[in-house]
Short mmCIF file of C-alpha atoms in Angstrom, two decimals:
data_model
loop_
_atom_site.label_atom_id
_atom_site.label_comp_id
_atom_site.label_asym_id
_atom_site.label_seq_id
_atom_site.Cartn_x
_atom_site.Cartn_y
_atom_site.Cartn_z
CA UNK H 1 67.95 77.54 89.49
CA UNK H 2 65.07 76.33 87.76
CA UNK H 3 61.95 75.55 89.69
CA UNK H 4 60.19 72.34 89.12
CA UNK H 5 56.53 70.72 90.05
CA UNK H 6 56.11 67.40 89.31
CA UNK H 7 53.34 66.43 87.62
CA UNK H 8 53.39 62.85 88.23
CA UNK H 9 50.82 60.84 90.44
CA UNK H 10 52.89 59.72 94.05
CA UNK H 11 52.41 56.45 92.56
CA UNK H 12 53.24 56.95 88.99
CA UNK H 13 56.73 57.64 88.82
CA UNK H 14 58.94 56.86 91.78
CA UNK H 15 61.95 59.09 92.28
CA UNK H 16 65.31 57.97 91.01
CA UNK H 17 67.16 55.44 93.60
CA UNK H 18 70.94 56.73 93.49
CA UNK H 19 72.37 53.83 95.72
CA UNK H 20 70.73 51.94 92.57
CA UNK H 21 72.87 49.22 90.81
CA UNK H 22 72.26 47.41 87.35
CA UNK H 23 68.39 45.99 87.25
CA UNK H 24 68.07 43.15 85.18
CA UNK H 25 64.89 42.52 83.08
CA UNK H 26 66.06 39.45 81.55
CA UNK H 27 68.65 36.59 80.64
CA UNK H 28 70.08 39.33 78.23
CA UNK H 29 68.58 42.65 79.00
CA UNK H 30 69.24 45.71 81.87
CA UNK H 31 69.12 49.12 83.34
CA UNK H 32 72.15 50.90 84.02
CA UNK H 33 71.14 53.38 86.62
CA UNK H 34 72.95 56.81 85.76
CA UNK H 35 75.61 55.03 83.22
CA UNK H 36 75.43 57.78 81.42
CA UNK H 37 76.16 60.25 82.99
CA UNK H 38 79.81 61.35 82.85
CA UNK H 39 79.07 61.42 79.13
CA UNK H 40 76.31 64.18 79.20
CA UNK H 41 77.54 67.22 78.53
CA UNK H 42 79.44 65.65 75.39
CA UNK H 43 76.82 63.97 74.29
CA UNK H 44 74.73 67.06 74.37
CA UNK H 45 77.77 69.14 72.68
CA UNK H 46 77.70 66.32 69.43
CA UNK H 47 74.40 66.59 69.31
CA UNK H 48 73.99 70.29 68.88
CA UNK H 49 75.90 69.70 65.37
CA UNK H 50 73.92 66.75 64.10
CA UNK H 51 70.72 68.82 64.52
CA UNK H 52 72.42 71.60 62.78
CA UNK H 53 73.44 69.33 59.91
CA UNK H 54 70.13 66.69 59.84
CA UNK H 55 67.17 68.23 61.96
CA UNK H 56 64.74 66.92 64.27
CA UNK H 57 61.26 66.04 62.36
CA UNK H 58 57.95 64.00 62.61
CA UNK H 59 58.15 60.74 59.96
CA UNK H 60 54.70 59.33 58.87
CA UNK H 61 54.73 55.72 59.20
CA UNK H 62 53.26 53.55 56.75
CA UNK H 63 49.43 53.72 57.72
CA UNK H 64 49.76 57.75 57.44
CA UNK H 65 50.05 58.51 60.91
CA UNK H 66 52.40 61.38 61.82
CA UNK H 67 54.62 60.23 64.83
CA UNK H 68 54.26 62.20 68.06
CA UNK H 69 58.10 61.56 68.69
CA UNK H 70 60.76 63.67 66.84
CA UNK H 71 63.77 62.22 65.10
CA UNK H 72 66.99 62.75 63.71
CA UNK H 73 69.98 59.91 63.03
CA UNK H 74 73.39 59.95 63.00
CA UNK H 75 75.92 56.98 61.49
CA UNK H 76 76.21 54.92 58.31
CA UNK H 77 72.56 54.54 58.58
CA UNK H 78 69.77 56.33 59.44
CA UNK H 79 66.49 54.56 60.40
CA UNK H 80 63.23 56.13 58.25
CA UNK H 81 59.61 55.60 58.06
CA UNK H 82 57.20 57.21 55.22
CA UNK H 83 54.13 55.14 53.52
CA UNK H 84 56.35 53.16 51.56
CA UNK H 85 57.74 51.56 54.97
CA UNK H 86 60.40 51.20 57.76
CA UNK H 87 63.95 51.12 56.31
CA UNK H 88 67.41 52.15 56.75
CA UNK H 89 69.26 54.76 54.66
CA UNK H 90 72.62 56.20 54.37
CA UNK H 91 70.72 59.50 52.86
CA UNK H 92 68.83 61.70 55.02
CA UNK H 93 65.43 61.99 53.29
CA UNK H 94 64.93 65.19 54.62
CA UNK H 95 68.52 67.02 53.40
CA UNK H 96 69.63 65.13 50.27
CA UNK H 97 72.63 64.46 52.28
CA UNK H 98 74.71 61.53 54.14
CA UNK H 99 73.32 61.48 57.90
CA UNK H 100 76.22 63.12 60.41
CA UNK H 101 78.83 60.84 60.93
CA UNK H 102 78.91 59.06 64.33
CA UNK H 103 80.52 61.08 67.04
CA UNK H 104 83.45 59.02 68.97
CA UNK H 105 81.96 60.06 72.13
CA UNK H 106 78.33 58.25 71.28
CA UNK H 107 80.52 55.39 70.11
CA UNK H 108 82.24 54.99 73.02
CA UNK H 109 79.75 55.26 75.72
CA UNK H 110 77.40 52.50 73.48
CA UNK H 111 79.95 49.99 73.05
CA UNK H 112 81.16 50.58 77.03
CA UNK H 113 77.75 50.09 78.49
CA UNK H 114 77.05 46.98 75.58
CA UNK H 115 80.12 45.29 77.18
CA UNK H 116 79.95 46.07 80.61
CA UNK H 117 76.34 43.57 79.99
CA UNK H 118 77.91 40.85 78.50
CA UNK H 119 78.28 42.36 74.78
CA UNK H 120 81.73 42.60 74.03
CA UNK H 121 82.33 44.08 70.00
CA UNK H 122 79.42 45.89 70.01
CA UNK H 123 79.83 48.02 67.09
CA UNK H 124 76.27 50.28 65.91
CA UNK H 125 76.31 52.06 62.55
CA UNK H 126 73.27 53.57 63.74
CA UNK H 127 72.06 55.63 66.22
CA UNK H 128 68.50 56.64 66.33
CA UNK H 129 67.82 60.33 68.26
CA UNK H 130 64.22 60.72 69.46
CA UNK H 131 62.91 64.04 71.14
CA UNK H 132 59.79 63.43 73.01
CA UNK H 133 57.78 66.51 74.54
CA UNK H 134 54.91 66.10 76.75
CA UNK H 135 52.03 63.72 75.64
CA UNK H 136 54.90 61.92 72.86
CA UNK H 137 54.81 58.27 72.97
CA UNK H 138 56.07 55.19 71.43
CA UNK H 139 53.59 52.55 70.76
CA UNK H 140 55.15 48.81 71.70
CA UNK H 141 57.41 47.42 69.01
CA UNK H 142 59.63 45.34 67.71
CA UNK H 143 63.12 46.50 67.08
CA UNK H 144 63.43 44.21 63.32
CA UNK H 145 64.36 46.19 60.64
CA UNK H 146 67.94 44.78 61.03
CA UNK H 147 69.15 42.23 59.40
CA UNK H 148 71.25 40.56 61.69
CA UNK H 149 69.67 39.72 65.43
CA UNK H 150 73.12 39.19 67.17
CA UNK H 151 74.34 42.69 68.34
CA UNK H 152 72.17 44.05 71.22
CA UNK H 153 70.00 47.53 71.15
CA UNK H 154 71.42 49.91 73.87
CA UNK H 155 69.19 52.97 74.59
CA UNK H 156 70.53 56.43 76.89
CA UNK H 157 68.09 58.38 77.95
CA UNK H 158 68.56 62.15 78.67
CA UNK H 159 66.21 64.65 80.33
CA UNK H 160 62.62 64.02 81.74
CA UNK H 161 61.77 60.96 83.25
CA UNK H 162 59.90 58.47 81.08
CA UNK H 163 57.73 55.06 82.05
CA UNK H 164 59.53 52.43 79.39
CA UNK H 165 57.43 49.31 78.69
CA UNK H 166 59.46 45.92 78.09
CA UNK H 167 56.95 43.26 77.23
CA UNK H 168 57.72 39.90 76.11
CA UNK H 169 58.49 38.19 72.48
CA UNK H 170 54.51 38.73 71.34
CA UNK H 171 52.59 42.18 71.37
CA UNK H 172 49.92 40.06 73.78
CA UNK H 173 52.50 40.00 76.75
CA UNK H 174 51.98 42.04 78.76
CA UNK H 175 54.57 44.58 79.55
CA UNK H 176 56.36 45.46 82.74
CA UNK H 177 57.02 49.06 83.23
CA UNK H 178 60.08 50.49 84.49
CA UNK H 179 60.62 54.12 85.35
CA UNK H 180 63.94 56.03 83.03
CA UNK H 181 65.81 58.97 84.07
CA UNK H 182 68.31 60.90 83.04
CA UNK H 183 71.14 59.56 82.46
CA UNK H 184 70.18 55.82 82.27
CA UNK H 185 71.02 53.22 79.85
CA UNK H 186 68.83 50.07 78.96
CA UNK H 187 70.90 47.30 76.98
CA UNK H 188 68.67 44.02 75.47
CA UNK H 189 70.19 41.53 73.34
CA UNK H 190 70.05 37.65 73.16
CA UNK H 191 66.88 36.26 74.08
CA UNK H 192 65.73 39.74 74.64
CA UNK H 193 66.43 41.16 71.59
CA UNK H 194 63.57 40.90 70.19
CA UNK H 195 60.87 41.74 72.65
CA UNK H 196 58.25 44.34 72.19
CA UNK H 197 59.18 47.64 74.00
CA UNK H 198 57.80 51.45 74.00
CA UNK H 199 57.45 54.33 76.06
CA UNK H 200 54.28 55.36 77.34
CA UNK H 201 53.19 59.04 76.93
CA UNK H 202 55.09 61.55 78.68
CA UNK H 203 54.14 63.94 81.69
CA UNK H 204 55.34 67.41 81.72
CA UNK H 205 57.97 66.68 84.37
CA UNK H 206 60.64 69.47 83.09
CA UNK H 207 63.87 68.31 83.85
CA UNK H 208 66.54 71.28 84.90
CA UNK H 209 69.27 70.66 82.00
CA UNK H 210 66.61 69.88 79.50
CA UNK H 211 63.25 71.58 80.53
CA UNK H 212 59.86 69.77 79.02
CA UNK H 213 62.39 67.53 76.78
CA UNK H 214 63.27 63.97 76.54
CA UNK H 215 66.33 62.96 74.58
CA UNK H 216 66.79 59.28 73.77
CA UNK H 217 69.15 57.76 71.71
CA UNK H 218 68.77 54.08 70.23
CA UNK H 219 72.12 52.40 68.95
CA UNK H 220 71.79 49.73 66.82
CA UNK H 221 74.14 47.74 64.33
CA UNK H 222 71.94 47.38 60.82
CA UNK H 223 73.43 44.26 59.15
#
């Protein structure tokens, strides 16, 4: 059995609460504690063969800096950033080649946890797989590069533990933090779709399924 030290202040990252129900950030947004759960290992299966097919790498985003997170897609679209921009693309940049098709199994658990908060027909074309390592972060953004608004962003998260930040509808708001784990699900539509969120660098807090990784993957429908 792996051995793990936490490297986490007392104060920083408060241990998972497993009598924990839904948390609700919003009018339209929550955390499903451990939603994800049941799904792992088949999650984790699927996504051994998208990596195979369209490997993890580190986009530059438009003003040339190389970001810290890792990321493959999978689905009709794949999201992409380079100096030209932030787009979606059915090619993968990086192989020449259509992006892996999206597995049932990620299907299923996104459109379950979508309508078990209100989203009934959820249905992504896109699923966005980031790998974060100790010290990645995601600055605070705005999920836009859609075209249509309606269909909520659900986001699993899979290994370490990771501080999320979910501010308000301007980057000036300031954000509330709220402590992931594995196997958690955060689902924002509505009035929430389109508030700034990120994830604030991570601690080396190895996790025993996934050691020093953090696996999170972003559903989203693109039009």
């Amino acid at each position: 059995m792996m051995s793990t030290i936490s490297l986490f202040p007392p104060d920083a990252l408060p241990a998972p609460d497993t009598d924990a129900t839904d948390l609700q950030l919003g009018p339209g947004a929550w955390v499903l504690r451990g939603y994800a759960l049941d799904y792992v290992d088949r999650v984790l299966t699927q996504l051994r063969q998208i990596r195979r097919q369209s490997p993890f790498r580190h986009m530059v985003t438009p003003g040339g800096y190389t970001m810290s997170v890792a990321l493959t897609c999978c689905g009709a679209a794949g999201w992409t950033a380079d100096r030209k921009g932030y787009r979606y693309a059915a090619i993968d940049p990086e192989t020449g080649q259509p992006w892996p098709a999206m597995p049932d199994v990620f299907l299923a658990l996104a459109r379950q946890a979508a309508e078990h908060c209100g989203y009934a027909g959820f249905a992504p074309d896109s699923c966005l797989i980031n790998r974060y390592v100790p010290g990645a972060r995601l600055s605070l953004h705005q999920d836009k590069d859609e075209t249509d608004f309606c269909a909520p962003i659900v986001s699993v998260s899979l290994g370490m533990p990771a501080m999320f930040q979910f501010g308000g509808l301007k980057r000036s708001d300031r954000p509330e933090k709220i402590p992931l784990f594995h196997g958690d699900i955060v689902v924002w539509g509505g009035p929430d779709r389109l508030r700034y969120h990120g994830v604030m660098a991570l601690k080396d807090n190895p996790h025993p399924l996934l050691g020093s990784n953090r696996i999170n993957l972003t559903f989203r429908k693109t039009g």
